[in-house]
Amino acid sequence: MSSDIRAGDVVRVTRAASVQFITRPIVARVIRVRDDLLTYQGWCWLDVYQLDAKGDATERCTIFVRPDGLRIVRPRTERAPGQVSGALST
Protein backbone atom coordinates (compact mmCIF):
# COMPACT_ATOMS: atom_id res chain seq x y z
CA MET A 1 0.00 0.00 0.00
CA SER A 2 2.50 2.68 1.12
CA SER A 3 4.99 1.74 -1.59
CA ASP A 4 2.44 3.02 -4.14
CA ILE A 5 2.74 6.64 -3.00
CA ARG A 6 1.75 9.05 -5.76
CA ALA A 7 1.27 12.78 -6.27
CA GLY A 8 -1.84 14.01 -4.46
CA ASP A 9 -1.72 11.47 -1.61
CA VAL A 10 -1.80 12.91 1.91
CA VAL A 11 0.57 10.95 4.14
CA ARG A 12 1.58 10.85 7.80
CA VAL A 13 5.37 10.81 8.09
CA THR A 14 6.69 9.31 11.34
CA ARG A 15 9.79 7.52 12.62
CA ALA A 16 8.68 4.47 10.63
CA ALA A 17 9.51 6.42 7.46
CA SER A 18 12.69 8.17 8.62
CA VAL A 19 14.62 8.89 11.81
CA GLN A 20 14.37 12.63 11.15
CA PHE A 21 10.68 12.40 12.15
CA ILE A 22 11.18 10.61 15.50
CA THR A 23 10.18 13.57 17.67
CA ARG A 24 8.06 15.54 15.22
CA PRO A 25 5.87 13.60 12.80
CA ILE A 26 4.25 15.58 9.97
CA VAL A 27 1.29 15.30 7.64
CA ALA A 28 2.13 16.15 4.05
CA ARG A 29 0.60 16.20 0.57
CA VAL A 30 2.85 14.55 -2.01
CA ILE A 31 3.73 16.81 -4.94
CA ARG A 32 5.87 14.24 -6.72
CA VAL A 33 8.03 11.19 -6.21
CA ARG A 34 11.57 12.11 -7.23
CA ASP A 35 12.81 9.34 -9.51
CA ASP A 36 15.61 11.58 -10.78
CA LEU A 37 17.63 11.27 -7.54
CA LEU A 38 19.68 8.24 -6.56
CA THR A 39 18.67 6.47 -3.36
CA TYR A 40 19.29 3.35 -1.35
CA GLN A 41 17.01 0.39 -2.10
CA GLY A 42 13.73 0.80 -0.22
CA TRP A 43 14.05 4.59 0.10
CA CYS A 44 12.83 7.51 -2.01
CA TRP A 45 12.86 11.29 -2.25
CA LEU A 46 9.49 13.06 -2.15
CA ASP A 47 8.61 16.68 -2.84
CA VAL A 48 5.80 17.52 -0.40
CA TYR A 49 3.74 20.32 1.08
CA GLN A 50 3.71 20.09 4.86
CA LEU A 51 0.14 20.57 6.12
CA ASP A 52 -1.12 22.23 9.28
CA ALA A 53 -4.00 21.00 11.47
CA LYS A 54 -6.55 22.56 9.07
CA GLY A 55 -4.99 20.83 6.05
CA ASP A 56 -3.48 24.02 4.63
CA ALA A 57 0.00 23.88 3.08
CA THR A 58 2.53 25.69 5.27
CA GLU A 59 5.88 24.69 3.80
CA ARG A 60 7.27 22.99 0.71
CA CYS A 61 10.14 20.57 1.25
CA THR A 62 11.91 17.51 -0.10
CA ILE A 63 12.12 14.53 2.25
CA PHE A 64 14.05 11.24 2.15
CA VAL A 65 11.87 8.39 3.42
CA ARG A 66 11.05 4.70 3.29
CA PRO A 67 7.69 4.53 1.48
CA ASP A 68 6.71 1.41 3.45
CA GLY A 69 6.89 3.54 6.62
CA LEU A 70 4.41 6.14 5.36
CA ARG A 71 0.74 5.93 6.28
CA ILE A 72 -1.77 7.22 3.74
CA VAL A 73 -4.17 9.58 5.50
CA ARG A 74 -6.11 10.40 2.35
CA PRO A 75 -5.42 9.03 -1.12
CA ARG A 76 -5.40 11.40 -4.06
CA THR A 77 -8.75 11.93 -5.71
CA GLU A 78 -9.18 10.59 -9.21
CA ARG A 79 -10.84 12.84 -11.75
CA ALA A 80 -12.59 11.72 -14.88
CA PRO A 81 -10.82 12.81 -18.08
CA GLY A 82 -11.78 16.39 -18.87
CA GLN A 83 -13.24 17.03 -15.40
CA VAL A 84 -12.20 20.36 -13.91
CA SER A 85 -11.70 20.71 -10.18
CA GLY A 86 -14.52 22.73 -8.62
CA ALA A 87 -16.65 22.70 -11.76
CA LEU A 88 -20.37 23.00 -11.20
CA SER A 89 -22.68 20.53 -12.88
CA THR A 90 -25.85 21.84 -14.45
C-alpha positions as a LaTeX table, in Angstrom:
\begin{tabular}{lrrr}
\hline
Residue & $x$ (\AA) & $y$ (\AA) & $z$ (\AA) \\
\hline
Met1 & 0.00 & 0.00 & 0.00 \\
Ser2 & 2.50 & 2.68 & 1.12 \\
Ser3 & 4.99 & 1.74 & $-1.59$ \\
Asp4 & 2.44 & 3.02 & $-4.14$ \\
Ile5 & 2.74 & 6.64 & $-3.00$ \\
Arg6 & 1.75 & 9.05 & $-5.76$ \\
Ala7 & 1.27 & 12.78 & $-6.27$ \\
Gly8 & $-1.84$ & 14.01 & $-4.46$ \\
Asp9 & $-1.72$ & 11.47 & $-1.61$ \\
Val10 & $-1.80$ & 12.91 & 1.91 \\
Val11 & 0.57 & 10.95 & 4.14 \\
Arg12 & 1.58 & 10.85 & 7.80 \\
Val13 & 5.37 & 10.81 & 8.09 \\
Thr14 & 6.69 & 9.31 & 11.34 \\
Arg15 & 9.79 & 7.52 & 12.62 \\
Ala16 & 8.68 & 4.47 & 10.63 \\
Ala17 & 9.51 & 6.42 & 7.46 \\
Ser18 & 12.69 & 8.17 & 8.62 \\
Val19 & 14.62 & 8.89 & 11.81 \\
Gln20 & 14.37 & 12.63 & 11.15 \\
Phe21 & 10.68 & 12.40 & 12.15 \\
Ile22 & 11.18 & 10.61 & 15.50 \\
Thr23 & 10.18 & 13.57 & 17.67 \\
Arg24 & 8.06 & 15.54 & 15.22 \\
Pro25 & 5.87 & 13.60 & 12.80 \\
Ile26 & 4.25 & 15.58 & 9.97 \\
Val27 & 1.29 & 15.30 & 7.64 \\
Ala28 & 2.13 & 16.15 & 4.05 \\
Arg29 & 0.60 & 16.20 & 0.57 \\
Val30 & 2.85 & 14.55 & $-2.01$ \\
Ile31 & 3.73 & 16.81 & $-4.94$ \\
Arg32 & 5.87 & 14.24 & $-6.72$ \\
Val33 & 8.03 & 11.19 & $-6.21$ \\
Arg34 & 11.57 & 12.11 & $-7.23$ \\
Asp35 & 12.81 & 9.34 & $-9.51$ \\
Asp36 & 15.61 & 11.58 & $-10.78$ \\
Leu37 & 17.63 & 11.27 & $-7.54$ \\
Leu38 & 19.68 & 8.24 & $-6.56$ \\
Thr39 & 18.67 & 6.47 & $-3.36$ \\
Tyr40 & 19.29 & 3.35 & $-1.35$ \\
Gln41 & 17.01 & 0.39 & $-2.10$ \\
Gly42 & 13.73 & 0.80 & $-0.22$ \\
Trp43 & 14.05 & 4.59 & 0.10 \\
Cys44 & 12.83 & 7.51 & $-2.01$ \\
Trp45 & 12.86 & 11.29 & $-2.25$ \\
Leu46 & 9.49 & 13.06 & $-2.15$ \\
Asp47 & 8.61 & 16.68 & $-2.84$ \\
Val48 & 5.80 & 17.52 & $-0.40$ \\
Tyr49 & 3.74 & 20.32 & 1.08 \\
Gln50 & 3.71 & 20.09 & 4.86 \\
Leu51 & 0.14 & 20.57 & 6.12 \\
Asp52 & $-1.12$ & 22.23 & 9.28 \\
Ala53 & $-4.00$ & 21.00 & 11.47 \\
Lys54 & $-6.55$ & 22.56 & 9.07 \\
Gly55 & $-4.99$ & 20.83 & 6.05 \\
Asp56 & $-3.48$ & 24.02 & 4.63 \\
Ala57 & 0.00 & 23.88 & 3.08 \\
Thr58 & 2.53 & 25.69 & 5.27 \\
Glu59 & 5.88 & 24.69 & 3.80 \\
Arg60 & 7.27 & 22.99 & 0.71 \\
Cys61 & 10.14 & 20.57 & 1.25 \\
Thr62 & 11.91 & 17.51 & $-0.10$ \\
Ile63 & 12.12 & 14.53 & 2.25 \\
Phe64 & 14.05 & 11.24 & 2.15 \\
Val65 & 11.87 & 8.39 & 3.42 \\
Arg66 & 11.05 & 4.70 & 3.29 \\
Pro67 & 7.69 & 4.53 & 1.48 \\
Asp68 & 6.71 & 1.41 & 3.45 \\
Gly69 & 6.89 & 3.54 & 6.62 \\
Leu70 & 4.41 & 6.14 & 5.36 \\
Arg71 & 0.74 & 5.93 & 6.28 \\
Ile72 & $-1.77$ & 7.22 & 3.74 \\
Val73 & $-4.17$ & 9.58 & 5.50 \\
Arg74 & $-6.11$ & 10.40 & 2.35 \\
Pro75 & $-5.42$ & 9.03 & $-1.12$ \\
Arg76 & $-5.40$ & 11.40 & $-4.06$ \\
Thr77 & $-8.75$ & 11.93 & $-5.71$ \\
Glu78 & $-9.18$ & 10.59 & $-9.21$ \\
Arg79 & $-10.84$ & 12.84 & $-11.75$ \\
Ala80 & $-12.59$ & 11.72 & $-14.88$ \\
Pro81 & $-10.82$ & 12.81 & $-18.08$ \\
Gly82 & $-11.78$ & 16.39 & $-18.87$ \\
Gln83 & $-13.24$ & 17.03 & $-15.40$ \\
Val84 & $-12.20$ & 20.36 & $-13.91$ \\
Ser85 & $-11.70$ & 20.71 & $-10.18$ \\
Gly86 & $-14.52$ & 22.73 & $-8.62$ \\
Ala87 & $-16.65$ & 22.70 & $-11.76$ \\
Leu88 & $-20.37$ & 23.00 & $-11.20$ \\
Ser89 & $-22.68$ & 20.53 & $-12.88$ \\
Thr90 & $-25.85$ & 21.84 & $-14.45$ \\
\hline
\end{tabular}
